[in-house]
């Protein structure tokens, strides 16, 4: 067991405390009872989503493959497709899993992007639930919210516990924002259609000092491009125009999520440095997300980052 890392080396291979390569791509971190849980894509073997746990955000212990080809499924009140393999036994494709806790049903709820394993024509969102953050999730299946296409996605829970699912729609041209039902198990209302025709992907939201920030990339597949952000005074309000952040490839990254550290309130940009030729060798880049005196966000490249 290796449990003594005090920094994260951007773009290097990151290993868990057993020395195995961390597969948590397109991921998300949930803080729960003093522990951070990092969920992400794991395409090795029969796996889809793995979870790792850490108290210091630098030493990660592997906990479980939470969604695999043999995950239990359950019927859901929304008509969903619950297949975790194709008709000929091949893997489907699950991307950008995000997990939040729902107080009402006292369960951990995962939303994700689901495709047929061959192409991106399904454009569906999937849901899974678990009683514990690192237990076996039950897959409730995939569907098209209100019939819409739904690809790159994120979840955001506001301070009043209202949750939002944000996903790329209309062949990625528009970014849709859905308010979720109070159990987080369905879309309740399409509350915003953002940046129509601007092809924003990889959305990530953070709230800081009363301002909501949404980061996203342009749509260029595995190739990195310029990240942009927008601001709003409420999730359902109007969002600003898109502003550039970082350099023209965002230091060869695409957003995964924004982390707010529980103790200090400091924020970090967590991203993927994809390897389109060899997906499993995709890497991670984490950078401090800082704010100037006008509350404009900034990221600058660093080779190594100590999270505090
Ligand atoms: C990216 C997207 C990734 C993945 C990839 C496939 O634009 O953000 O999540 O879908 O395309 O080419």
PDB file of C-alpha atoms and ligand atoms in Angstrom:
ATOM      1  CA  UNK A   1       0.000   0.000   0.000  1.00  0.00           C
ATOM      2  CA  UNK A   2       1.358   3.328  -1.054  1.00  0.00           C
ATOM      3  CA  UNK A   3      -0.266   6.178   0.821  1.00  0.00           C
ATOM      4  CA  UNK A   4       2.204   9.002   0.818  1.00  0.00           C
ATOM      5  CA  UNK A   5       1.743  11.091  -2.322  1.00  0.00           C
ATOM      6  CA  UNK A   6       1.626  14.781  -1.558  1.00  0.00           C
ATOM      7  CA  UNK A   7       1.103  16.035  -5.087  1.00  0.00           C
ATOM      8  CA  UNK A   8      -0.524  14.970  -8.362  1.00  0.00           C
ATOM      9  CA  UNK A   9       1.726  14.927 -11.437  1.00  0.00           C
ATOM     10  CA  UNK A  10      -0.260  16.166 -14.397  1.00  0.00           C
ATOM     11  CA  UNK A  11      -0.299  13.983 -17.482  1.00  0.00           C
ATOM     12  CA  UNK A  12       1.633  11.168 -15.771  1.00  0.00           C
ATOM     13  CA  UNK A  13       0.156   7.742 -15.048  1.00  0.00           C
ATOM     14  CA  UNK A  14      -1.763   7.983 -11.767  1.00  0.00           C
ATOM     15  CA  UNK A  15      -1.835   4.852  -9.610  1.00  0.00           C
ATOM     16  CA  UNK A  16      -4.081   3.826  -6.747  1.00  0.00           C
ATOM     17  CA  UNK A  17      -2.754   2.794  -3.332  1.00  0.00           C
ATOM     18  CA  UNK A  18      -2.312  -0.784  -4.620  1.00  0.00           C
ATOM     19  CA  UNK A  19      -0.144   0.459  -7.473  1.00  0.00           C
ATOM     20  CA  UNK A  20      -2.750  -0.126 -10.186  1.00  0.00           C
ATOM     21  CA  UNK A  21      -3.488   2.452 -12.867  1.00  0.00           C
ATOM     22  CA  UNK A  22      -6.464   4.640 -11.939  1.00  0.00           C
ATOM     23  CA  UNK A  23      -9.271   4.430 -14.510  1.00  0.00           C
ATOM     24  CA  UNK A  24     -11.732   7.180 -13.700  1.00  0.00           C
ATOM     25  CA  UNK A  25     -11.987   9.107 -16.961  1.00  0.00           C
ATOM     26  CA  UNK A  26     -14.632  11.737 -17.656  1.00  0.00           C
ATOM     27  CA  UNK A  27     -15.289  11.510 -13.938  1.00  0.00           C
ATOM     28  CA  UNK A  28     -16.720  13.263 -10.935  1.00  0.00           C
ATOM     29  CA  UNK A  29     -15.870  13.580  -7.230  1.00  0.00           C
ATOM     30  CA  UNK A  30     -18.466  13.344  -4.465  1.00  0.00           C
ATOM     31  CA  UNK A  31     -17.639  14.307  -0.869  1.00  0.00           C
ATOM     32  CA  UNK A  32     -19.467  12.210   1.684  1.00  0.00           C
ATOM     33  CA  UNK A  33     -18.850  11.927   5.418  1.00  0.00           C
ATOM     34  CA  UNK A  34     -15.216  12.989   5.326  1.00  0.00           C
ATOM     35  CA  UNK A  35     -14.279  10.942   2.254  1.00  0.00           C
ATOM     36  CA  UNK A  36     -13.956  11.934  -1.378  1.00  0.00           C
ATOM     37  CA  UNK A  37     -15.291   9.395  -3.895  1.00  0.00           C
ATOM     38  CA  UNK A  38     -13.971   9.644  -7.431  1.00  0.00           C
ATOM     39  CA  UNK A  39     -16.162   7.961 -10.053  1.00  0.00           C
ATOM     40  CA  UNK A  40     -15.166   7.661 -13.671  1.00  0.00           C
ATOM     41  CA  UNK A  41     -15.110   5.675 -16.851  1.00  0.00           C
ATOM     42  CA  UNK A  42     -13.175   2.410 -16.815  1.00  0.00           C
ATOM     43  CA  UNK A  43     -13.330   0.609 -20.151  1.00  0.00           C
ATOM     44  CA  UNK A  44     -11.023  -2.284 -19.232  1.00  0.00           C
ATOM     45  CA  UNK A  45     -12.434  -5.840 -19.148  1.00  0.00           C
ATOM     46  CA  UNK A  46     -16.149  -5.924 -18.415  1.00  0.00           C
ATOM     47  CA  UNK A  47     -16.050  -2.610 -16.537  1.00  0.00           C
ATOM     48  CA  UNK A  48     -17.880   0.634 -17.215  1.00  0.00           C
ATOM     49  CA  UNK A  49     -17.537   2.775 -14.065  1.00  0.00           C
ATOM     50  CA  UNK A  50     -15.099   2.467 -11.140  1.00  0.00           C
ATOM     51  CA  UNK A  51     -14.922   4.334  -7.845  1.00  0.00           C
ATOM     52  CA  UNK A  52     -11.869   5.280  -5.784  1.00  0.00           C
ATOM     53  CA  UNK A  53     -11.822   6.836  -2.301  1.00  0.00           C
ATOM     54  CA  UNK A  54      -9.467   9.326  -0.646  1.00  0.00           C
ATOM     55  CA  UNK A  55      -9.327  11.619   2.334  1.00  0.00           C
ATOM     56  CA  UNK A  56      -6.607  13.892   0.956  1.00  0.00           C
ATOM     57  CA  UNK A  57      -7.484  13.862  -2.775  1.00  0.00           C
ATOM     58  CA  UNK A  58      -3.996  12.632  -3.687  1.00  0.00           C
ATOM     59  CA  UNK A  59      -3.862   9.051  -2.384  1.00  0.00           C
ATOM     60  CA  UNK A  60      -6.695   7.052  -3.958  1.00  0.00           C
ATOM     61  CA  UNK A  61      -7.815   3.641  -2.808  1.00  0.00           C
ATOM     62  CA  UNK A  62      -9.692   1.479  -5.327  1.00  0.00           C
ATOM     63  CA  UNK A  63     -13.127   0.654  -3.918  1.00  0.00           C
ATOM     64  CA  UNK A  64     -15.244  -1.037  -6.574  1.00  0.00           C
ATOM     65  CA  UNK A  65     -16.233  -1.416 -10.195  1.00  0.00           C
ATOM     66  CA  UNK A  66     -19.664   0.082  -9.634  1.00  0.00           C
ATOM     67  CA  UNK A  67     -21.093  -0.491 -13.110  1.00  0.00           C
ATOM     68  CA  UNK A  68     -20.031  -3.483 -15.212  1.00  0.00           C
ATOM     69  CA  UNK A  69     -21.630  -5.666 -17.891  1.00  0.00           C
ATOM     70  CA  UNK A  70     -23.163  -7.787 -15.101  1.00  0.00           C
ATOM     71  CA  UNK A  71     -24.524  -5.014 -12.882  1.00  0.00           C
ATOM     72  CA  UNK A  72     -28.017  -5.722 -11.558  1.00  0.00           C
ATOM     73  CA  UNK A  73     -30.816  -3.869 -13.292  1.00  0.00           C
ATOM     74  CA  UNK A  74     -34.250  -2.854 -12.137  1.00  0.00           C
ATOM     75  CA  UNK A  75     -37.363  -1.594 -13.827  1.00  0.00           C
ATOM     76  CA  UNK A  76     -37.917   2.125 -13.472  1.00  0.00           C
ATOM     77  CA  UNK A  77     -40.996   4.271 -13.827  1.00  0.00           C
ATOM     78  CA  UNK A  78     -39.485   5.908 -16.899  1.00  0.00           C
ATOM     79  CA  UNK A  79     -39.417   3.514 -19.855  1.00  0.00           C
ATOM     80  CA  UNK A  80     -35.712   2.715 -20.212  1.00  0.00           C
ATOM     81  CA  UNK A  81     -33.391   0.393 -22.084  1.00  0.00           C
ATOM     82  CA  UNK A  82     -31.685  -1.675 -19.373  1.00  0.00           C
ATOM     83  CA  UNK A  83     -29.291  -3.637 -21.610  1.00  0.00           C
ATOM     84  CA  UNK A  84     -25.670  -3.450 -20.423  1.00  0.00           C
ATOM     85  CA  UNK A  85     -24.461  -5.518 -23.386  1.00  0.00           C
ATOM     86  CA  UNK A  86     -25.593  -5.469 -27.008  1.00  0.00           C
ATOM     87  CA  UNK A  87     -27.733  -8.203 -28.628  1.00  0.00           C
ATOM     88  CA  UNK A  88     -24.530  -9.940 -29.792  1.00  0.00           C
ATOM     89  CA  UNK A  89     -22.938  -9.770 -26.334  1.00  0.00           C
ATOM     90  CA  UNK A  90     -20.603  -6.832 -26.914  1.00  0.00           C
ATOM     91  CA  UNK A  91     -20.054  -3.919 -24.541  1.00  0.00           C
ATOM     92  CA  UNK A  92     -22.117  -0.779 -24.759  1.00  0.00           C
ATOM     93  CA  UNK A  93     -20.471   2.567 -24.062  1.00  0.00           C
ATOM     94  CA  UNK A  94     -20.882   4.537 -20.827  1.00  0.00           C
ATOM     95  CA  UNK A  95     -19.341   7.980 -20.515  1.00  0.00           C
ATOM     96  CA  UNK A  96     -19.066  10.823 -17.992  1.00  0.00           C
ATOM     97  CA  UNK A  97     -20.694   9.180 -14.924  1.00  0.00           C
ATOM     98  CA  UNK A  98     -21.650  11.696 -12.190  1.00  0.00           C
ATOM     99  CA  UNK A  99     -22.913  10.786  -8.705  1.00  0.00           C
ATOM    100  CA  UNK A 100     -24.813  12.845  -6.124  1.00  0.00           C
ATOM    101  CA  UNK A 101     -26.595  12.004  -2.889  1.00  0.00           C
ATOM    102  CA  UNK A 102     -30.357  12.366  -2.649  1.00  0.00           C
ATOM    103  CA  UNK A 103     -31.575  13.115   0.887  1.00  0.00           C
ATOM    104  CA  UNK A 104     -35.179  12.197   0.194  1.00  0.00           C
ATOM    105  CA  UNK A 105     -34.610   8.626  -0.972  1.00  0.00           C
ATOM    106  CA  UNK A 106     -31.282   8.407   0.907  1.00  0.00           C
ATOM    107  CA  UNK A 107     -29.526   6.957  -2.091  1.00  0.00           C
ATOM    108  CA  UNK A 108     -26.574   7.791  -4.274  1.00  0.00           C
ATOM    109  CA  UNK A 109     -27.816   8.571  -7.756  1.00  0.00           C
ATOM    110  CA  UNK A 110     -25.637   8.277 -10.856  1.00  0.00           C
ATOM    111  CA  UNK A 111     -26.387   9.882 -14.205  1.00  0.00           C
ATOM    112  CA  UNK A 112     -24.285   9.037 -17.236  1.00  0.00           C
ATOM    113  CA  UNK A 113     -24.119   9.133 -21.028  1.00  0.00           C
ATOM    114  CA  UNK A 114     -25.033   5.815 -22.673  1.00  0.00           C
ATOM    115  CA  UNK A 115     -24.310   4.703 -26.252  1.00  0.00           C
ATOM    116  CA  UNK A 116     -24.649   1.403 -28.150  1.00  0.00           C
ATOM    117  CA  UNK A 117     -20.900   0.659 -28.240  1.00  0.00           C
ATOM    118  CA  UNK A 118     -20.673   1.136 -32.010  1.00  0.00           C
ATOM    119  CA  UNK A 119     -21.516   4.787 -32.625  1.00  0.00           C
ATOM    120  CA  UNK A 120     -23.079   7.795 -30.906  1.00  0.00           C
ATOM    121  CA  UNK A 121     -26.586   7.429 -32.340  1.00  0.00           C
ATOM    122  CA  UNK A 122     -28.359   6.392 -29.112  1.00  0.00           C
ATOM    123  CA  UNK A 123     -27.540   9.753 -27.464  1.00  0.00           C
ATOM    124  CA  UNK A 124     -29.207   8.664 -24.219  1.00  0.00           C
ATOM    125  CA  UNK A 125     -28.756   9.343 -20.518  1.00  0.00           C
ATOM    126  CA  UNK A 126     -28.640   6.494 -18.008  1.00  0.00           C
ATOM    127  CA  UNK A 127     -29.397   6.317 -14.272  1.00  0.00           C
ATOM    128  CA  UNK A 128     -28.204   4.028 -11.486  1.00  0.00           C
ATOM    129  CA  UNK A 129     -28.725   4.020  -7.704  1.00  0.00           C
ATOM    130  CA  UNK A 130     -26.927   2.670  -4.650  1.00  0.00           C
ATOM    131  CA  UNK A 131     -27.418   2.728  -0.864  1.00  0.00           C
ATOM    132  CA  UNK A 132     -23.754   3.495  -0.277  1.00  0.00           C
ATOM    133  CA  UNK A 133     -21.278   5.584  -2.283  1.00  0.00           C
ATOM    134  CA  UNK A 134     -19.082   2.606  -3.105  1.00  0.00           C
ATOM    135  CA  UNK A 135     -21.622  -0.206  -3.212  1.00  0.00           C
ATOM    136  CA  UNK A 136     -22.892  -2.084  -6.236  1.00  0.00           C
ATOM    137  CA  UNK A 137     -25.108   0.318  -8.117  1.00  0.00           C
ATOM    138  CA  UNK A 138     -28.378  -0.888  -9.617  1.00  0.00           C
ATOM    139  CA  UNK A 139     -28.764   0.174 -13.231  1.00  0.00           C
ATOM    140  CA  UNK A 140     -32.165   1.673 -14.004  1.00  0.00           C
ATOM    141  CA  UNK A 141     -31.460   1.989 -17.708  1.00  0.00           C
ATOM    142  CA  UNK A 142     -31.112   4.619 -20.410  1.00  0.00           C
ATOM    143  CA  UNK A 143     -33.584   6.952 -22.089  1.00  0.00           C
ATOM    144  CA  UNK A 144     -33.818  10.156 -24.105  1.00  0.00           C
ATOM    145  CA  UNK A 145     -35.007  12.982 -21.805  1.00  0.00           C
ATOM    146  CA  UNK A 146     -38.306  14.245 -23.261  1.00  0.00           C
ATOM    147  CA  UNK A 147     -37.191  12.463 -26.439  1.00  0.00           C
ATOM    148  CA  UNK A 148     -34.117  14.663 -26.826  1.00  0.00           C
ATOM    149  CA  UNK A 149     -30.596  13.569 -27.699  1.00  0.00           C
ATOM    150  CA  UNK A 150     -28.356  13.610 -24.627  1.00  0.00           C
ATOM    151  CA  UNK A 151     -24.572  13.160 -24.859  1.00  0.00           C
ATOM    152  CA  UNK A 152     -21.765  14.828 -22.807  1.00  0.00           C
ATOM    153  CA  UNK A 153     -23.266  15.584 -19.422  1.00  0.00           C
ATOM    154  CA  UNK A 154     -22.887  16.724 -15.846  1.00  0.00           C
ATOM    155  CA  UNK A 155     -24.922  16.934 -12.632  1.00  0.00           C
ATOM    156  CA  UNK A 156     -25.097  19.879 -10.281  1.00  0.00           C
ATOM    157  CA  UNK A 157     -26.880  20.092  -6.913  1.00  0.00           C
ATOM    158  CA  UNK A 158     -27.693  23.585  -5.711  1.00  0.00           C
ATOM    159  CA  UNK A 159     -27.622  24.686  -2.056  1.00  0.00           C
ATOM    160  CA  UNK A 160     -31.392  24.140  -1.745  1.00  0.00           C
ATOM    161  CA  UNK A 161     -30.889  20.529  -2.980  1.00  0.00           C
ATOM    162  CA  UNK A 162     -32.424  21.209  -6.390  1.00  0.00           C
ATOM    163  CA  UNK A 163     -30.481  19.096  -8.865  1.00  0.00           C
ATOM    164  CA  UNK A 164     -29.795  19.742 -12.528  1.00  0.00           C
ATOM    165  CA  UNK A 165     -28.697  17.440 -15.343  1.00  0.00           C
ATOM    166  CA  UNK A 166     -26.968  19.246 -18.171  1.00  0.00           C
ATOM    167  CA  UNK A 167     -26.305  17.510 -21.472  1.00  0.00           C
ATOM    168  CA  UNK A 168     -25.418  18.167 -25.087  1.00  0.00           C
ATOM    169  CA  UNK A 169     -28.435  17.852 -27.362  1.00  0.00           C
ATOM    170  CA  UNK A 170     -29.424  18.362 -31.028  1.00  0.00           C
ATOM    171  CA  UNK A 171     -26.309  16.554 -32.254  1.00  0.00           C
ATOM    172  CA  UNK A 172     -24.347  18.524 -29.634  1.00  0.00           C
ATOM    173  CA  UNK A 173     -25.382  21.931 -31.017  1.00  0.00           C
ATOM    174  CA  UNK A 174     -27.246  23.020 -27.862  1.00  0.00           C
ATOM    175  CA  UNK A 175     -26.604  22.391 -24.193  1.00  0.00           C
ATOM    176  CA  UNK A 176     -29.802  21.453 -22.371  1.00  0.00           C
ATOM    177  CA  UNK A 177     -30.353  21.975 -18.667  1.00  0.00           C
ATOM    178  CA  UNK A 178     -32.999  19.826 -16.949  1.00  0.00           C
ATOM    179  CA  UNK A 179     -34.210  20.371 -13.411  1.00  0.00           C
ATOM    180  CA  UNK A 180     -34.570  16.917 -11.824  1.00  0.00           C
ATOM    181  CA  UNK A 181     -37.499  15.604  -9.824  1.00  0.00           C
ATOM    182  CA  UNK A 182     -36.907  15.744  -6.071  1.00  0.00           C
ATOM    183  CA  UNK A 183     -35.759  12.107  -5.961  1.00  0.00           C
ATOM    184  CA  UNK A 184     -33.244  12.909  -8.756  1.00  0.00           C
ATOM    185  CA  UNK A 185     -34.533   9.899 -10.710  1.00  0.00           C
ATOM    186  CA  UNK A 186     -36.132  11.719 -13.621  1.00  0.00           C
ATOM    187  CA  UNK A 187     -36.069  14.972 -15.499  1.00  0.00           C
ATOM    188  CA  UNK A 188     -38.817  17.282 -14.296  1.00  0.00           C
ATOM    189  CA  UNK A 189     -38.465  20.237 -16.624  1.00  0.00           C
ATOM    190  CA  UNK A 190     -36.223  21.472 -19.402  1.00  0.00           C
ATOM    191  CA  UNK A 191     -35.263  24.823 -17.850  1.00  0.00           C
ATOM    192  CA  UNK A 192     -32.599  26.151 -20.232  1.00  0.00           C
ATOM    193  CA  UNK A 193     -31.332  25.616 -23.772  1.00  0.00           C
ATOM    194  CA  UNK A 194     -27.883  27.157 -23.699  1.00  0.00           C
ATOM    195  CA  UNK A 195     -25.535  28.505 -26.378  1.00  0.00           C
ATOM    196  CA  UNK A 196     -27.681  27.331 -29.238  1.00  0.00           C
ATOM    197  CA  UNK A 197     -25.591  26.218 -32.210  1.00  0.00           C
ATOM    198  CA  UNK A 198     -22.281  26.645 -30.354  1.00  0.00           C
ATOM    199  CA  UNK A 199     -21.557  22.905 -29.868  1.00  0.00           C
ATOM    200  CA  UNK A 200     -20.516  22.953 -26.219  1.00  0.00           C
ATOM    201  CA  UNK A 201     -19.439  19.696 -24.593  1.00  0.00           C
ATOM    202  CA  UNK A 202     -17.945  18.420 -21.337  1.00  0.00           C
ATOM    203  CA  UNK A 203     -19.960  20.753 -19.080  1.00  0.00           C
ATOM    204  CA  UNK A 204     -18.843  21.311 -15.463  1.00  0.00           C
ATOM    205  CA  UNK A 205     -20.545  23.615 -12.951  1.00  0.00           C
ATOM    206  CA  UNK A 206     -19.388  25.225  -9.727  1.00  0.00           C
ATOM    207  CA  UNK A 207     -21.020  27.813  -7.492  1.00  0.00           C
ATOM    208  CA  UNK A 208     -18.838  30.317  -5.662  1.00  0.00           C
ATOM    209  CA  UNK A 209     -19.829  33.405  -3.694  1.00  0.00           C
ATOM    210  CA  UNK A 210     -23.295  33.521  -5.202  1.00  0.00           C
ATOM    211  CA  UNK A 211     -22.158  33.119  -8.814  1.00  0.00           C
ATOM    212  CA  UNK A 212     -22.671  29.999 -10.924  1.00  0.00           C
ATOM    213  CA  UNK A 213     -19.888  29.148 -13.365  1.00  0.00           C
ATOM    214  CA  UNK A 214     -20.231  26.657 -16.190  1.00  0.00           C
ATOM    215  CA  UNK A 215     -17.129  25.442 -17.998  1.00  0.00           C
ATOM    216  CA  UNK A 216     -17.323  23.567 -21.291  1.00  0.00           C
ATOM    217  CA  UNK A 217     -15.275  22.619 -24.320  1.00  0.00           C
ATOM    218  CA  UNK A 218     -16.001  22.870 -28.013  1.00  0.00           C
ATOM    219  CA  UNK A 219     -16.917  19.692 -29.883  1.00  0.00           C
ATOM    220  CA  UNK A 220     -13.759  18.172 -31.411  1.00  0.00           C
ATOM    221  CA  UNK A 221     -13.925  14.519 -30.298  1.00  0.00           C
ATOM    222  CA  UNK A 222     -10.831  13.390 -28.388  1.00  0.00           C
ATOM    223  CA  UNK A 223      -8.787  16.384 -29.567  1.00  0.00           C
ATOM    224  CA  UNK A 224      -8.519  19.197 -27.014  1.00  0.00           C
ATOM    225  CA  UNK A 225      -9.726  22.732 -27.677  1.00  0.00           C
ATOM    226  CA  UNK A 226     -10.260  26.048 -25.886  1.00  0.00           C
ATOM    227  CA  UNK A 227     -12.304  25.762 -22.717  1.00  0.00           C
ATOM    228  CA  UNK A 228     -14.820  28.540 -22.161  1.00  0.00           C
ATOM    229  CA  UNK A 229     -16.893  29.538 -19.173  1.00  0.00           C
ATOM    230  CA  UNK A 230     -20.097  31.420 -18.602  1.00  0.00           C
ATOM    231  CA  UNK A 231     -21.728  32.807 -15.471  1.00  0.00           C
ATOM    232  CA  UNK A 232     -25.229  33.190 -14.091  1.00  0.00           C
ATOM    233  CA  UNK A 233     -26.899  34.382 -10.897  1.00  0.00           C
ATOM    234  CA  UNK A 234     -29.052  31.242 -10.780  1.00  0.00           C
ATOM    235  CA  UNK A 235     -29.046  27.956 -12.668  1.00  0.00           C
ATOM    236  CA  UNK A 236     -32.378  28.709 -14.309  1.00  0.00           C
ATOM    237  CA  UNK A 237     -31.541  32.348 -15.094  1.00  0.00           C
ATOM    238  CA  UNK A 238     -29.932  33.624 -18.275  1.00  0.00           C
ATOM    239  CA  UNK A 239     -26.310  32.642 -18.738  1.00  0.00           C
ATOM    240  CA  UNK A 240     -23.625  34.996 -19.994  1.00  0.00           C
ATOM    241  CA  UNK A 241     -21.790  34.691 -23.285  1.00  0.00           C
ATOM    242  CA  UNK A 242     -18.853  32.291 -23.387  1.00  0.00           C
ATOM    243  CA  UNK A 243     -15.454  33.571 -22.238  1.00  0.00           C
ATOM    244  CA  UNK A 244     -12.098  31.954 -22.907  1.00  0.00           C
ATOM    245  CA  UNK A 245     -10.081  30.401 -20.093  1.00  0.00           C
ATOM    246  CA  UNK A 246      -6.653  28.746 -20.270  1.00  0.00           C
ATOM    247  CA  UNK A 247      -4.801  28.473 -23.569  1.00  0.00           C
ATOM    248  CA  UNK A 248      -6.113  27.379 -26.985  1.00  0.00           C
ATOM    249  CA  UNK A 249      -6.099  23.676 -26.088  1.00  0.00           C
ATOM    250  CA  UNK A 250      -6.676  24.287 -22.358  1.00  0.00           C
ATOM    251  CA  UNK A 251      -3.226  22.738 -21.820  1.00  0.00           C
ATOM    252  CA  UNK A 252      -4.323  19.703 -23.867  1.00  0.00           C
ATOM    253  CA  UNK A 253      -7.303  18.934 -21.653  1.00  0.00           C
ATOM    254  CA  UNK A 254     -11.087  18.739 -21.628  1.00  0.00           C
ATOM    255  CA  UNK A 255     -13.145  19.450 -18.469  1.00  0.00           C
ATOM    256  CA  UNK A 256     -14.342  16.544 -16.336  1.00  0.00           C
ATOM    257  CA  UNK A 257     -15.629  18.437 -13.266  1.00  0.00           C
ATOM    258  CA  UNK A 258     -14.809  21.205 -10.824  1.00  0.00           C
ATOM    259  CA  UNK A 259     -13.856  20.157  -7.313  1.00  0.00           C
ATOM    260  CA  UNK A 260     -14.517  22.316  -4.264  1.00  0.00           C
ATOM    261  CA  UNK A 261     -12.367  21.166  -1.349  1.00  0.00           C
ATOM    262  CA  UNK A 262     -14.565  20.714   1.702  1.00  0.00           C
ATOM    263  CA  UNK A 263     -12.253  22.193   4.363  1.00  0.00           C
ATOM    264  CA  UNK A 264     -10.765  25.135   2.498  1.00  0.00           C
ATOM    265  CA  UNK A 265     -13.339  25.991  -0.182  1.00  0.00           C
ATOM    266  CA  UNK A 266     -10.569  26.105  -2.777  1.00  0.00           C
ATOM    267  CA  UNK A 267     -11.514  24.988  -6.270  1.00  0.00           C
ATOM    268  CA  UNK A 268      -9.761  22.815  -8.832  1.00  0.00           C
ATOM    269  CA  UNK A 269     -10.265  22.172 -12.524  1.00  0.00           C
ATOM    270  CA  UNK A 270     -10.214  18.379 -13.033  1.00  0.00           C
ATOM    271  CA  UNK A 271      -9.806  17.341 -16.626  1.00  0.00           C
ATOM    272  CA  UNK A 272      -9.006  14.557 -19.036  1.00  0.00           C
ATOM    273  CA  UNK A 273      -6.037  14.490 -21.338  1.00  0.00           C
ATOM    274  CA  UNK A 274      -7.519  11.953 -23.721  1.00  0.00           C
ATOM    275  CA  UNK A 275      -5.520   9.529 -25.804  1.00  0.00           C
ATOM    276  CA  UNK A 276      -7.742   8.973 -28.845  1.00  0.00           C
ATOM    277  CA  UNK A 277      -5.411   6.235 -30.215  1.00  0.00           C
ATOM    278  CA  UNK A 278      -5.258   4.326 -26.949  1.00  0.00           C
ATOM    279  CA  UNK A 279      -8.223   5.322 -24.788  1.00  0.00           C
ATOM    280  CA  UNK A 280      -7.071   3.354 -21.711  1.00  0.00           C
ATOM    281  CA  UNK A 281      -3.877   5.389 -21.629  1.00  0.00           C
ATOM    282  CA  UNK A 282      -5.801   8.660 -21.259  1.00  0.00           C
ATOM    283  CA  UNK A 283      -4.419  10.792 -18.420  1.00  0.00           C
ATOM    284  CA  UNK A 284      -5.635  13.373 -15.917  1.00  0.00           C
ATOM    285  CA  UNK A 285      -4.724  16.999 -15.393  1.00  0.00           C
ATOM    286  CA  UNK A 286      -5.773  18.929 -12.289  1.00  0.00           C
ATOM    287  CA  UNK A 287      -5.169  22.665 -11.996  1.00  0.00           C
ATOM    288  CA  UNK A 288      -6.045  25.245  -9.335  1.00  0.00           C
ATOM    289  CA  UNK A 289      -9.090  27.260 -10.367  1.00  0.00           C
ATOM    290  CA  UNK A 290      -8.517  30.719  -8.956  1.00  0.00           C
ATOM    291  CA  UNK A 291     -10.547  33.916  -9.143  1.00  0.00           C
ATOM    292  CA  UNK A 292      -9.407  37.496  -9.630  1.00  0.00           C
ATOM    293  CA  UNK A 293     -10.829  40.485  -7.741  1.00  0.00           C
ATOM    294  CA  UNK A 294     -13.709  40.695 -10.272  1.00  0.00           C
ATOM    295  CA  UNK A 295     -14.569  37.045  -9.624  1.00  0.00           C
ATOM    296  CA  UNK A 296     -13.298  36.003 -13.061  1.00  0.00           C
ATOM    297  CA  UNK A 297     -11.948  32.448 -13.006  1.00  0.00           C
ATOM    298  CA  UNK A 298      -8.408  31.598 -14.095  1.00  0.00           C
ATOM    299  CA  UNK A 299      -6.409  28.434 -14.648  1.00  0.00           C
ATOM    300  CA  UNK A 300      -2.692  28.232 -15.226  1.00  0.00           C
ATOM    301  CA  UNK A 301      -0.652  25.196 -16.085  1.00  0.00           C
ATOM    302  CA  UNK A 302       1.436  23.493 -13.430  1.00  0.00           C
ATOM    303  CA  UNK A 303       3.289  20.174 -13.767  1.00  0.00           C
ATOM    304  CA  UNK A 304       2.492  19.183 -10.201  1.00  0.00           C
ATOM    305  CA  UNK A 305      -0.377  20.174  -7.948  1.00  0.00           C
ATOM    306  CA  UNK A 306      -0.783  19.733  -4.215  1.00  0.00           C
ATOM    307  CA  UNK A 307      -4.459  19.859  -3.337  1.00  0.00           C
ATOM    308  CA  UNK A 308      -5.233  21.906  -0.287  1.00  0.00           C
TER     309      UNK A 308
HETATM  310  C1  LIG B   1     -15.644  13.984 -26.760  1.00  0.00           C
HETATM  311  C2  LIG B   1     -16.470  13.798 -25.517  1.00  0.00           C
HETATM  312  C3  LIG B   1     -16.010  12.536 -24.854  1.00  0.00           C
HETATM  313  C4  LIG B   1     -16.187  11.397 -25.851  1.00  0.00           C
HETATM  314  C5  LIG B   1     -15.439  11.706 -27.123  1.00  0.00           C
HETATM  315  C6  LIG B   1     -15.652  10.647 -28.191  1.00  0.00           C
HETATM  316  O1  LIG B   1     -15.984  15.159 -27.440  1.00  0.00           O
HETATM  317  O2  LIG B   1     -16.309  14.890 -24.664  1.00  0.00           O
HETATM  318  O3  LIG B   1     -16.762  12.320 -23.680  1.00  0.00           O
HETATM  319  O4  LIG B   1     -17.561  11.243 -26.146  1.00  0.00           O
HETATM  320  O5  LIG B   1     -15.856  12.943 -27.646  1.00  0.00           O
HETATM  321  O6  LIG B   1     -15.071  11.022 -29.407  1.00  0.00           O
END
